[in-house]
């Protein structure tokens, strides 16, 4: 399951946010929203770092990541032609619904990248969808043009109001009175929980902290209404109607 990928490019596209294109085997990718676990060589980072697959074709894969700590900092310094040790594709990914009339993609911050491959599949299948993206400020915004190029109406919200609508994604949905009968979402847990509380049908991707990344350690175990699920294996995507919200966690 682990493969070597060659870096084709690694460029800054927004504040502390990098887009990396990798060359290698993509034949095992089965669904949009799957992720890879990247080995980072450093004394302090023996764990791999999970990053979503944002886009892929027959031999390249694109990831978009934000520099948070040491692991992603090291990744951001990688140069063209260097090799990366990658485990994956991992996780279940999103299941695109073909029988829904109007679908909505809702992404917050580093939750935006996996939604791009969902958008591509919706577009290829001729399905109608809008996109709502939330970021902290105008310097953080990315992929807006890419979603627009797929023919979607794209609404951007920033918390500080420096770009698009001021506020978070749910404020925009309310303000614009956006109609949708199904949604796909990825972003901070509080955003995902707020969406679950709307009681609409949808799928949400949880970016839980992980250990092994392939189902062996239970480190990513997440309580659902039916059972505990390993986010790396039975997730990261859960159906909205199975998400358990612990009211004391907020
Ligand atoms: C399935 C999955 C998909 C992901 N996809 C992406 C993606 O496409 N792009 C992207 O930028 N990031 C993504 N992440 C988050 C990414 O894995 C973390 O940002 C990264 O592991 C941080 O590593 P680090 O060594 O730089 O930081 P660390 O030194 O490990 O941590 C620095 C800070 O980052 C935050 N952090 C670390 N891990 C996570 C996490 N899993 N979720 C939220 N916050 C975290 C913590 O607040 C911590 O204080 C994903 C995570 C998961 C589980
Ligand atoms: S991270 Fe080890 S089981 Fe999910």
Coordinates of N, CA and C and ligand atoms in Angstrom, one line a residue, residues 35 45 48-53 64-73 110-111 113-114 205-210 231 236, ligand 1:
X35 N -7.8 9.9 1.3 CA -6.7 10.7 1.7 C -5.4 9.8 1.6
X45 N 9.0 13.7 14.1 CA 7.8 13.3 13.4 C 7.9 11.9 12.9
X48 N 3.1 9.5 10.3 CA 2.8 10.1 9.0 C 1.7 11.2 9.1
X49 N 1.6 12.0 8.1 CA 0.7 13.1 8.2 C -0.4 12.9 7.1
X50 N -1.7 12.8 7.5 CA -2.8 12.6 6.6 C -3.2 13.9 5.8
X51 N -3.3 13.8 4.5 CA -3.7 14.9 3.7 C -4.7 14.3 2.6
X52 N -5.8 15.1 2.4 CA -6.8 14.6 1.4 C -6.3 14.7 0.0
X53 N -6.8 13.8 -0.8 CA -6.5 13.9 -2.3 C -7.5 15.0 -2.8
X64 N -3.5 19.7 -1.4 CA -3.4 21.1 -0.9 C -3.4 21.1 0.6
X65 N -2.3 21.7 1.1 CA -2.1 21.6 2.6 C -1.7 22.9 3.2
X66 N -2.1 23.1 4.4 CA -1.7 24.3 5.1 C -0.6 24.0 6.1
X67 N 0.4 24.9 6.3 CA 1.5 24.6 7.3 C 0.9 25.0 8.6
X68 N 0.9 23.9 9.5 CA 0.4 24.0 10.9 C 1.6 23.8 11.9
X69 N 2.3 22.7 11.7 CA 3.4 22.4 12.6 C 4.6 21.9 11.8
X70 N 5.4 21.1 12.5 CA 6.7 20.7 11.9 C 6.5 19.8 10.7
X71 N 5.5 18.9 10.7 CA 5.4 18.0 9.6 C 5.0 18.7 8.3
X72 N 4.0 19.6 8.3 CA 3.6 20.3 7.1 C 4.7 21.4 6.7
X73 N 5.4 21.9 7.7 CA 6.5 22.8 7.4 C 7.6 22.1 6.6
X110 N -8.9 24.1 5.5 CA -8.2 22.9 4.9 C -9.2 21.8 4.6
X111 N -10.5 22.0 4.9 CA -11.5 21.0 4.5 C -12.0 21.2 3.1
X113 N -10.1 21.2 0.1 CA -9.4 20.4 -0.9 C -10.2 19.1 -1.4
X114 N -10.6 18.3 -0.4 CA -11.3 17.0 -0.9 C -12.6 17.3 -1.7
X205 N -17.0 14.9 6.1 CA -15.6 14.3 6.2 C -15.0 14.8 7.5
X206 N -14.6 13.9 8.4 CA -14.0 14.3 9.7 C -12.5 14.2 9.6
X207 N -11.8 15.3 9.9 CA -10.3 15.2 9.8 C -9.7 15.0 11.2
X208 N -10.0 13.8 11.7 CA -9.6 13.5 13.1 C -8.0 13.3 13.1
X209 N -7.4 13.5 14.3 CA -6.0 13.2 14.4 C -5.8 11.7 14.4
X210 N -4.7 11.3 13.8 CA -4.6 9.9 13.5 C -3.2 9.3 14.0
X231 N -12.0 6.5 11.9 CA -12.1 7.6 10.9 C -11.2 7.3 9.7
X236 N -12.9 8.8 6.3 CA -13.3 9.9 7.1 C -14.7 10.4 6.8
Ligands
LIG1 C1 -8.3 12.5 6.8 C2 -7.6 13.8 7.0 C3 -7.5 14.6 5.8 C4 -6.8 15.8 6.0 N1 -6.6 16.6 4.8 C5 -6.0 17.7 4.9 C6 -5.8 18.6 3.7 O1 -6.2 18.2 2.6 N2 -5.1 19.7 3.9 C7 -4.6 20.1 5.1 O2 -3.9 21.2 5.1 N3 -4.7 19.4 6.2 C8 -5.4 18.2 6.1 N4 -5.5 17.5 7.3 C9 -4.9 18.0 8.5 C10 -3.5 17.6 8.6 O3 -3.3 16.2 8.7 C11 -2.8 18.3 9.7 O4 -2.8 19.7 9.6 C12 -1.3 17.9 9.8 O5 -1.2 16.5 10.2 C13 -0.5 18.7 10.8 O6 0.8 18.2 10.9 P1 2.0 19.0 11.4 O7 3.1 18.1 11.7 O8 2.3 20.2 10.5 O9 1.4 19.7 12.7 P2 1.5 19.1 14.2 O10 2.8 19.5 14.8 O11 1.2 17.6 14.2 O12 0.3 19.9 14.8 C14 0.3 21.3 14.7 C15 -1.1 21.8 15.0 O13 -2.0 21.4 13.9 C16 -3.2 21.0 14.3 N5 -3.6 19.7 13.8 C17 -2.7 18.6 13.7 N6 -3.4 17.6 13.1 C18 -4.6 18.0 12.9 C19 -5.8 17.3 12.4 N7 -5.8 16.1 12.0 N8 -6.9 18.1 12.3 C20 -6.9 19.3 12.7 N9 -5.9 20.0 13.2 C21 -4.8 19.3 13.3 C22 -3.2 20.9 15.8 O14 -4.0 22.0 16.3 C23 -1.8 21.1 16.2 O15 -1.6 22.0 17.3 C24 -6.2 16.2 7.2 C25 -6.4 15.4 8.3 C26 -7.0 14.2 8.2 C27 -7.2 13.3 9.4

